[in-house]
Amino acid sequence: MQTETPESRAAHLNLELPPAPAPVGVYKPVVVVGNLAYVSGHGPLKADGSLITGRVGADLDEAAGKAAARQVGLAILATVRAQLGSLDRVRRVIKILGMVNCTADFGSHPAVINGCSELFAEVFGNDAGVGARSAVGMGSLPRNIAVEIEVIFEITPG
C-alpha cells in the first residue's frame, strides 16, 4: 500500500483551492530560507475571488469565523502549491499565527483558528500538520477580512 501524501490527501478530501492570491502590497507570498518557508499573511479568499469579511462577535458568529479560518488555510495551500510546485514539499507545520478581526469582548480566538489548524492536520497528518500556534484578536484587519493567518513550514529542498 502506498503512503498518502499531502497532494493525495487534498485530492481525496476534494478540497477546492482558490486561485493563489497575488500580493496586494510590497511583499513576497513565500520566502524560503534554508528548509523553512515563511508564508505571508493570507485572508479568507474564496474560489470566486471574493473575501469573507466582517468582525467575529458582531457580523459573524464563532462557527462562521472558524469557516473563514479554514478558507484562509485553503488560500495558503494554493499559494504553497503555486510557489513551491507541490504540497508534497511540506514536511511539517512549524508555526501558525492566526489573527481574528473581532469585537473587544470576543474571547474564542483559538476556536476560530482551529478552522485552519484542523485543515492542515487533515492535509499534512496529525503530527506533521500540527505545529506551534498563536491565536489573537485584532480591532481590525485589512479590507475588513474576518481572519488573517501566516505560517512557517519546514520543507524539503526543491
Short mmCIF file of N, CA and C in Angstrom, two decimals:
data_model
loop_
_atom_site.label_atom_id
_atom_site.label_comp_id
_atom_site.label_asym_id
_atom_site.label_seq_id
_atom_site.Cartn_x
_atom_site.Cartn_y
_atom_site.Cartn_z
N MET A 1 0.84 -1.19 0.00
CA MET A 1 0.00 0.00 0.00
C MET A 1 0.88 1.25 0.00
N GLN A 2 0.57 2.19 -0.86
CA GLN A 2 1.36 3.40 -0.99
C GLN A 2 0.98 4.39 0.11
N THR A 3 1.99 5.07 0.65
CA THR A 3 1.76 6.07 1.68
C THR A 3 1.06 7.28 1.08
N GLU A 4 0.09 7.81 1.79
CA GLU A 4 -0.60 9.01 1.33
C GLU A 4 0.32 10.21 1.44
N THR A 5 0.21 11.10 0.49
CA THR A 5 0.98 12.34 0.50
C THR A 5 0.02 13.50 0.73
N PRO A 6 0.54 14.69 1.04
CA PRO A 6 -0.37 15.84 1.16
C PRO A 6 -1.19 16.09 -0.11
N GLU A 7 -0.58 15.94 -1.28
CA GLU A 7 -1.33 16.14 -2.53
C GLU A 7 -2.44 15.10 -2.67
N SER A 8 -2.14 13.83 -2.34
CA SER A 8 -3.18 12.80 -2.47
C SER A 8 -4.28 12.99 -1.43
N ARG A 9 -3.91 13.44 -0.21
CA ARG A 9 -4.93 13.72 0.81
C ARG A 9 -5.83 14.87 0.37
N ALA A 10 -5.21 15.92 -0.18
CA ALA A 10 -6.00 17.07 -0.65
C ALA A 10 -6.98 16.64 -1.74
N ALA A 11 -6.52 15.77 -2.64
CA ALA A 11 -7.40 15.27 -3.70
C ALA A 11 -8.52 14.41 -3.11
N HIS A 12 -8.16 13.54 -2.16
CA HIS A 12 -9.14 12.66 -1.52
C HIS A 12 -10.20 13.46 -0.77
N LEU A 13 -9.79 14.60 -0.18
CA LEU A 13 -10.71 15.45 0.57
C LEU A 13 -11.55 16.35 -0.35
N ASN A 14 -11.27 16.29 -1.68
CA ASN A 14 -11.96 17.14 -2.65
C ASN A 14 -11.89 18.62 -2.29
N LEU A 15 -10.70 19.06 -1.86
CA LEU A 15 -10.54 20.45 -1.47
C LEU A 15 -10.59 21.36 -2.70
N GLU A 16 -11.35 22.42 -2.59
CA GLU A 16 -11.43 23.41 -3.66
C GLU A 16 -10.55 24.59 -3.25
N LEU A 17 -9.35 24.63 -3.84
CA LEU A 17 -8.44 25.72 -3.52
C LEU A 17 -8.78 26.93 -4.37
N PRO A 18 -8.75 28.11 -3.75
CA PRO A 18 -8.96 29.32 -4.55
C PRO A 18 -7.72 29.58 -5.40
N PRO A 19 -7.79 30.51 -6.34
CA PRO A 19 -6.56 30.86 -7.05
C PRO A 19 -5.56 31.43 -6.05
N ALA A 20 -4.28 31.13 -6.24
CA ALA A 20 -3.26 31.68 -5.34
C ALA A 20 -3.33 33.20 -5.40
N PRO A 21 -3.53 33.86 -4.26
CA PRO A 21 -3.69 35.31 -4.29
C PRO A 21 -2.39 36.03 -4.67
N ALA A 22 -2.53 37.08 -5.43
CA ALA A 22 -1.39 37.92 -5.77
C ALA A 22 -1.15 38.90 -4.61
N PRO A 23 0.09 39.29 -4.39
CA PRO A 23 0.36 40.27 -3.33
C PRO A 23 -0.40 41.57 -3.58
N VAL A 24 -0.91 42.17 -2.52
CA VAL A 24 -1.61 43.45 -2.62
C VAL A 24 -0.76 44.56 -2.00
N GLY A 25 0.52 44.32 -1.90
CA GLY A 25 1.46 45.29 -1.35
C GLY A 25 2.86 44.91 -1.79
N VAL A 26 3.84 45.47 -1.12
CA VAL A 26 5.24 45.21 -1.44
C VAL A 26 5.74 44.10 -0.53
N TYR A 27 5.53 42.85 -0.96
CA TYR A 27 5.99 41.68 -0.22
C TYR A 27 5.95 40.47 -1.13
N LYS A 28 6.57 39.40 -0.68
CA LYS A 28 6.53 38.13 -1.42
C LYS A 28 5.57 37.20 -0.69
N PRO A 29 4.79 36.40 -1.42
CA PRO A 29 3.85 35.48 -0.77
C PRO A 29 4.57 34.43 0.08
N VAL A 30 5.73 33.99 -0.38
CA VAL A 30 6.52 32.99 0.34
C VAL A 30 7.99 33.37 0.21
N VAL A 31 8.71 33.28 1.33
CA VAL A 31 10.16 33.44 1.32
C VAL A 31 10.75 32.16 1.89
N VAL A 32 11.63 31.53 1.12
CA VAL A 32 12.29 30.30 1.57
C VAL A 32 13.69 30.65 2.06
N VAL A 33 13.98 30.22 3.28
CA VAL A 33 15.31 30.37 3.87
C VAL A 33 15.71 28.99 4.36
N GLY A 34 16.72 28.41 3.70
CA GLY A 34 17.11 27.06 4.06
C GLY A 34 15.96 26.10 3.83
N ASN A 35 15.56 25.40 4.88
CA ASN A 35 14.46 24.44 4.76
C ASN A 35 13.16 24.98 5.38
N LEU A 36 13.07 26.30 5.51
CA LEU A 36 11.86 26.92 6.05
C LEU A 36 11.20 27.80 5.00
N ALA A 37 9.88 27.69 4.90
CA ALA A 37 9.09 28.54 4.02
C ALA A 37 8.22 29.44 4.91
N TYR A 38 8.47 30.73 4.82
CA TYR A 38 7.71 31.73 5.56
C TYR A 38 6.59 32.23 4.64
N VAL A 39 5.35 31.94 5.01
CA VAL A 39 4.21 32.31 4.19
C VAL A 39 3.60 33.59 4.77
N SER A 40 3.50 34.61 3.93
CA SER A 40 2.93 35.90 4.34
C SER A 40 1.48 35.72 4.77
N GLY A 41 0.99 36.71 5.50
CA GLY A 41 -0.39 36.69 5.94
C GLY A 41 -1.36 36.58 4.78
N HIS A 42 -2.33 35.70 4.92
CA HIS A 42 -3.38 35.46 3.93
C HIS A 42 -4.73 35.73 4.56
N GLY A 43 -5.66 36.13 3.72
CA GLY A 43 -7.04 36.31 4.14
C GLY A 43 -7.92 35.20 3.60
N PRO A 44 -9.20 35.23 3.98
CA PRO A 44 -10.15 34.19 3.57
C PRO A 44 -10.66 34.38 2.14
N LEU A 45 -9.78 34.07 1.19
CA LEU A 45 -10.09 34.21 -0.23
C LEU A 45 -10.87 32.99 -0.69
N LYS A 46 -12.03 33.24 -1.30
CA LYS A 46 -12.86 32.16 -1.81
C LYS A 46 -12.52 31.87 -3.28
N ALA A 47 -12.98 30.74 -3.78
CA ALA A 47 -12.68 30.32 -5.15
C ALA A 47 -13.14 31.34 -6.19
N ASP A 48 -14.19 32.10 -5.88
CA ASP A 48 -14.69 33.09 -6.84
C ASP A 48 -13.94 34.42 -6.75
N GLY A 49 -12.91 34.49 -5.89
CA GLY A 49 -12.11 35.69 -5.76
C GLY A 49 -12.60 36.67 -4.71
N SER A 50 -13.75 36.41 -4.12
CA SER A 50 -14.26 37.29 -3.07
C SER A 50 -13.63 36.91 -1.73
N LEU A 51 -13.78 37.80 -0.76
CA LEU A 51 -13.23 37.59 0.58
C LEU A 51 -14.36 37.47 1.61
N ILE A 52 -14.13 36.70 2.66
CA ILE A 52 -15.06 36.66 3.78
C ILE A 52 -14.69 37.83 4.69
N THR A 53 -15.63 38.73 4.88
CA THR A 53 -15.38 39.93 5.66
C THR A 53 -16.29 40.00 6.88
N GLY A 54 -15.95 40.88 7.79
CA GLY A 54 -16.76 41.12 8.97
C GLY A 54 -16.02 40.80 10.25
N ARG A 55 -16.57 41.28 11.34
CA ARG A 55 -15.98 41.09 12.66
C ARG A 55 -16.68 39.93 13.36
N VAL A 56 -15.87 39.00 13.86
CA VAL A 56 -16.41 37.88 14.63
C VAL A 56 -16.90 38.43 15.97
N GLY A 57 -18.10 38.06 16.33
CA GLY A 57 -18.72 38.58 17.54
C GLY A 57 -19.72 39.69 17.25
N ALA A 58 -19.71 40.18 16.00
CA ALA A 58 -20.69 41.19 15.58
C ALA A 58 -21.35 40.74 14.29
N ASP A 59 -20.57 40.71 13.20
CA ASP A 59 -21.11 40.34 11.89
C ASP A 59 -21.13 38.83 11.66
N LEU A 60 -20.20 38.14 12.30
CA LEU A 60 -20.04 36.68 12.14
C LEU A 60 -20.04 36.03 13.52
N ASP A 61 -20.61 34.82 13.60
CA ASP A 61 -20.51 34.08 14.86
C ASP A 61 -19.24 33.23 14.84
N GLU A 62 -18.99 32.53 15.92
CA GLU A 62 -17.78 31.72 16.04
C GLU A 62 -17.66 30.68 14.93
N ALA A 63 -18.76 30.01 14.58
CA ALA A 63 -18.72 28.99 13.53
C ALA A 63 -18.36 29.61 12.17
N ALA A 64 -18.90 30.79 11.88
CA ALA A 64 -18.57 31.46 10.62
C ALA A 64 -17.11 31.92 10.63
N GLY A 65 -16.62 32.33 11.78
CA GLY A 65 -15.21 32.69 11.91
C GLY A 65 -14.31 31.49 11.67
N LYS A 66 -14.70 30.35 12.21
CA LYS A 66 -13.93 29.11 12.01
C LYS A 66 -13.93 28.72 10.53
N ALA A 67 -15.07 28.87 9.86
CA ALA A 67 -15.14 28.59 8.43
C ALA A 67 -14.24 29.55 7.64
N ALA A 68 -14.18 30.81 8.08
CA ALA A 68 -13.29 31.77 7.43
C ALA A 68 -11.84 31.37 7.61
N ALA A 69 -11.47 30.89 8.79
CA ALA A 69 -10.10 30.44 9.04
C ALA A 69 -9.76 29.23 8.17
N ARG A 70 -10.71 28.33 7.98
CA ARG A 70 -10.47 27.21 7.08
C ARG A 70 -10.23 27.71 5.66
N GLN A 71 -11.00 28.72 5.26
CA GLN A 71 -10.84 29.28 3.91
C GLN A 71 -9.47 29.93 3.77
N VAL A 72 -8.99 30.57 4.82
CA VAL A 72 -7.62 31.11 4.79
C VAL A 72 -6.63 29.97 4.57
N GLY A 73 -6.83 28.87 5.27
CA GLY A 73 -5.95 27.71 5.10
C GLY A 73 -5.94 27.22 3.67
N LEU A 74 -7.09 27.20 3.01
CA LEU A 74 -7.15 26.79 1.61
C LEU A 74 -6.37 27.76 0.72
N ALA A 75 -6.47 29.07 1.01
CA ALA A 75 -5.71 30.05 0.24
C ALA A 75 -4.21 29.86 0.45
N ILE A 76 -3.81 29.54 1.68
CA ILE A 76 -2.40 29.28 1.96
C ILE A 76 -1.93 28.05 1.19
N LEU A 77 -2.73 27.00 1.16
CA LEU A 77 -2.36 25.80 0.40
C LEU A 77 -2.20 26.13 -1.09
N ALA A 78 -3.08 26.98 -1.61
CA ALA A 78 -2.97 27.38 -3.02
C ALA A 78 -1.66 28.11 -3.27
N THR A 79 -1.28 28.99 -2.37
CA THR A 79 -0.02 29.72 -2.50
C THR A 79 1.17 28.79 -2.40
N VAL A 80 1.14 27.88 -1.45
CA VAL A 80 2.25 26.94 -1.28
C VAL A 80 2.42 26.10 -2.55
N ARG A 81 1.32 25.60 -3.07
CA ARG A 81 1.39 24.80 -4.30
C ARG A 81 1.94 25.64 -5.46
N ALA A 82 1.46 26.87 -5.59
CA ALA A 82 1.91 27.73 -6.69
C ALA A 82 3.39 28.12 -6.55
N GLN A 83 3.81 28.39 -5.34
CA GLN A 83 5.17 28.87 -5.12
C GLN A 83 6.21 27.74 -5.05
N LEU A 84 5.83 26.60 -4.48
CA LEU A 84 6.77 25.50 -4.27
C LEU A 84 6.58 24.35 -5.26
N GLY A 85 5.50 24.39 -6.03
CA GLY A 85 5.26 23.36 -7.03
C GLY A 85 4.41 22.20 -6.57
N SER A 86 4.36 21.94 -5.27
CA SER A 86 3.59 20.81 -4.74
C SER A 86 3.46 20.93 -3.23
N LEU A 87 2.31 20.51 -2.72
CA LEU A 87 2.13 20.43 -1.27
C LEU A 87 3.02 19.34 -0.66
N ASP A 88 3.48 18.42 -1.51
CA ASP A 88 4.32 17.32 -1.02
C ASP A 88 5.68 17.80 -0.53
N ARG A 89 6.06 19.02 -0.84
CA ARG A 89 7.33 19.57 -0.34
C ARG A 89 7.26 19.96 1.12
N VAL A 90 6.05 20.06 1.68
CA VAL A 90 5.89 20.43 3.09
C VAL A 90 6.18 19.22 3.96
N ARG A 91 7.16 19.36 4.83
CA ARG A 91 7.47 18.30 5.81
C ARG A 91 6.60 18.42 7.05
N ARG A 92 6.44 19.67 7.50
CA ARG A 92 5.62 19.88 8.69
C ARG A 92 5.26 21.34 8.86
N VAL A 93 4.21 21.57 9.61
CA VAL A 93 3.84 22.92 10.04
C VAL A 93 4.71 23.23 11.25
N ILE A 94 5.41 24.36 11.21
CA ILE A 94 6.22 24.79 12.34
C ILE A 94 5.41 25.72 13.24
N LYS A 95 4.83 26.77 12.65
CA LYS A 95 4.16 27.79 13.45
C LYS A 95 3.05 28.45 12.66
N ILE A 96 1.92 28.66 13.32
CA ILE A 96 0.79 29.40 12.76
C ILE A 96 0.54 30.61 13.65
N LEU A 97 0.37 31.76 13.02
CA LEU A 97 -0.11 32.95 13.72
C LEU A 97 -1.46 33.30 13.12
N GLY A 98 -2.51 33.18 13.93
CA GLY A 98 -3.86 33.48 13.47
C GLY A 98 -4.39 34.74 14.12
N MET A 99 -4.88 35.65 13.30
CA MET A 99 -5.42 36.92 13.77
C MET A 99 -6.89 37.00 13.41
N VAL A 100 -7.71 37.26 14.40
CA VAL A 100 -9.16 37.28 14.23
C VAL A 100 -9.65 38.72 14.34
N ASN A 101 -10.35 39.19 13.32
CA ASN A 101 -11.00 40.50 13.34
C ASN A 101 -12.25 40.33 14.20
N CYS A 102 -12.22 40.90 15.41
CA CYS A 102 -13.32 40.59 16.33
C CYS A 102 -13.64 41.77 17.25
N THR A 103 -14.76 41.62 17.92
CA THR A 103 -15.18 42.61 18.91
C THR A 103 -14.28 42.47 20.14
N ALA A 104 -14.24 43.54 20.93
CA ALA A 104 -13.38 43.56 22.12
C ALA A 104 -13.75 42.48 23.13
N ASP A 105 -15.02 42.07 23.16
CA ASP A 105 -15.44 41.08 24.15
C ASP A 105 -15.40 39.64 23.65
N PHE A 106 -14.98 39.42 22.39
CA PHE A 106 -14.89 38.07 21.86
C PHE A 106 -13.63 37.41 22.41
N GLY A 107 -13.76 36.18 22.91
CA GLY A 107 -12.61 35.53 23.56
C GLY A 107 -12.26 34.15 23.03
N SER A 108 -12.91 33.71 21.97
CA SER A 108 -12.68 32.34 21.48
C SER A 108 -11.80 32.32 20.24
N HIS A 109 -10.74 33.10 20.25
CA HIS A 109 -9.82 33.16 19.12
C HIS A 109 -9.27 31.79 18.74
N PRO A 110 -8.82 30.97 19.73
CA PRO A 110 -8.30 29.65 19.36
C PRO A 110 -9.33 28.77 18.64
N ALA A 111 -10.59 28.85 19.05
CA ALA A 111 -11.63 28.04 18.39
C ALA A 111 -11.80 28.46 16.94
N VAL A 112 -11.66 29.75 16.65
CA VAL A 112 -11.77 30.24 15.28
C VAL A 112 -10.59 29.72 14.46
N ILE A 113 -9.38 29.87 14.96
CA ILE A 113 -8.17 29.49 14.22
C ILE A 113 -8.08 27.97 14.05
N ASN A 114 -8.82 27.22 14.87
CA ASN A 114 -8.89 25.77 14.67
C ASN A 114 -9.36 25.41 13.26
N GLY A 115 -10.11 26.30 12.61
CA GLY A 115 -10.55 26.03 11.24
C GLY A 115 -9.37 25.78 10.32
N CYS A 116 -8.32 26.55 10.45
CA CYS A 116 -7.11 26.37 9.65
C CYS A 116 -6.29 25.19 10.19
N SER A 117 -6.12 25.13 11.49
CA SER A 117 -5.30 24.07 12.09
C SER A 117 -5.85 22.68 11.78
N GLU A 118 -7.17 22.53 11.85
CA GLU A 118 -7.78 21.23 11.55
C GLU A 118 -7.59 20.87 10.07
N LEU A 119 -7.67 21.86 9.18
CA LEU A 119 -7.43 21.62 7.76
C LEU A 119 -6.00 21.13 7.54
N PHE A 120 -5.02 21.80 8.13
CA PHE A 120 -3.63 21.38 7.95
C PHE A 120 -3.39 19.98 8.52
N ALA A 121 -4.04 19.64 9.63
CA ALA A 121 -3.91 18.28 10.18
C ALA A 121 -4.49 17.26 9.21
N GLU A 122 -5.59 17.60 8.53
CA GLU A 122 -6.18 16.69 7.53
C GLU A 122 -5.24 16.49 6.35
N VAL A 123 -4.61 17.57 5.88
CA VAL A 123 -3.78 17.51 4.68
C VAL A 123 -2.38 16.96 4.96
N PHE A 124 -1.76 17.39 6.06
CA PHE A 124 -0.37 17.01 6.32
C PHE A 124 -0.23 15.92 7.38
N GLY A 125 -1.33 15.51 8.00
CA GLY A 125 -1.30 14.47 9.02
C GLY A 125 -1.36 15.06 10.42
N ASN A 126 -1.77 14.23 11.37
CA ASN A 126 -1.98 14.70 12.74
C ASN A 126 -0.69 15.09 13.45
N ASP A 127 0.46 14.60 13.00
CA ASP A 127 1.72 15.02 13.60
C ASP A 127 2.31 16.18 12.81
N ALA A 128 2.61 15.97 11.55
CA ALA A 128 3.27 16.99 10.73
C ALA A 128 2.37 18.20 10.48
N GLY A 129 1.08 18.02 10.55
CA GLY A 129 0.16 19.12 10.27
C GLY A 129 -0.17 20.00 11.45
N VAL A 130 0.35 19.66 12.62
CA VAL A 130 0.06 20.44 13.83
C VAL A 130 1.37 21.00 14.36
N GLY A 131 1.45 22.32 14.44
CA GLY A 131 2.66 22.97 14.93
C GLY A 131 2.36 23.86 16.10
N ALA A 132 3.32 24.69 16.45
CA ALA A 132 3.10 25.72 17.47
C ALA A 132 2.12 26.74 16.89
N ARG A 133 1.41 27.46 17.77
CA ARG A 133 0.39 28.36 17.26
C ARG A 133 0.09 29.48 18.24
N SER A 134 -0.23 30.63 17.68
CA SER A 134 -0.78 31.75 18.43
C SER A 134 -2.08 32.15 17.76
N ALA A 135 -3.08 32.50 18.57
CA ALA A 135 -4.38 32.96 18.07
C ALA A 135 -4.74 34.21 18.85
N VAL A 136 -4.85 35.33 18.14
CA VAL A 136 -5.07 36.60 18.80
C VAL A 136 -6.21 37.37 18.14
N GLY A 137 -6.79 38.27 18.90
CA GLY A 137 -7.84 39.13 18.38
C GLY A 137 -7.29 40.47 17.95
N MET A 138 -7.89 41.03 16.91
CA MET A 138 -7.48 42.32 16.37
C MET A 138 -8.69 43.24 16.30
N GLY A 139 -8.44 44.52 16.48
CA GLY A 139 -9.51 45.52 16.35
C GLY A 139 -9.96 45.72 14.92
N SER A 140 -9.06 45.44 13.97
CA SER A 140 -9.40 45.49 12.55
C SER A 140 -8.35 44.71 11.78
N LEU A 141 -8.69 44.34 10.56
CA LEU A 141 -7.77 43.68 9.64
C LEU A 141 -7.96 44.32 8.26
N PRO A 142 -6.96 44.20 7.37
CA PRO A 142 -7.06 44.82 6.06
C PRO A 142 -8.35 44.45 5.33
N ARG A 143 -8.97 45.43 4.70
CA ARG A 143 -10.20 45.26 3.91
C ARG A 143 -11.32 44.59 4.71
N ASN A 144 -11.24 44.69 6.04
CA ASN A 144 -12.25 44.14 6.94
C ASN A 144 -12.36 42.62 6.84
N ILE A 145 -11.27 41.93 6.42
CA ILE A 145 -11.32 40.47 6.36
C ILE A 145 -11.53 39.91 7.77
N ALA A 146 -12.19 38.77 7.83
CA ALA A 146 -12.54 38.18 9.12
C ALA A 146 -11.34 37.57 9.84
N VAL A 147 -10.40 37.00 9.09
CA VAL A 147 -9.26 36.30 9.66
C VAL A 147 -8.05 36.51 8.76
N GLU A 148 -6.88 36.65 9.36
CA GLU A 148 -5.62 36.65 8.63
C GLU A 148 -4.69 35.65 9.33
N ILE A 149 -4.00 34.85 8.51
CA ILE A 149 -3.11 33.83 9.07
C ILE A 149 -1.80 33.83 8.31
N GLU A 150 -0.70 33.69 9.05
CA GLU A 150 0.61 33.47 8.44
C GLU A 150 1.17 32.17 9.01
N VAL A 151 2.04 31.51 8.24
CA VAL A 151 2.53 30.18 8.61
C VAL A 151 4.01 30.05 8.29
N ILE A 152 4.69 29.26 9.09
CA ILE A 152 6.06 28.82 8.78
C ILE A 152 6.00 27.31 8.61
N PHE A 153 6.48 26.84 7.45
CA PHE A 153 6.54 25.40 7.15
C PHE A 153 7.99 24.96 7.07
N GLU A 154 8.26 23.73 7.49
CA GLU A 154 9.52 23.09 7.14
C GLU A 154 9.27 22.39 5.81
N ILE A 155 10.22 22.55 4.87
CA ILE A 155 10.03 21.97 3.52
C ILE A 155 11.24 21.15 3.12
N THR A 156 11.03 20.33 2.11
CA THR A 156 12.14 19.58 1.50
C THR A 156 12.77 20.46 0.43
N PRO A 157 14.04 20.27 0.15
CA PRO A 157 14.69 21.07 -0.90
C PRO A 157 14.00 20.86 -2.24
N GLY A 158 13.99 21.92 -3.04
CA GLY A 158 13.33 21.85 -4.33
C GLY A 158 14.32 21.83 -5.39
#
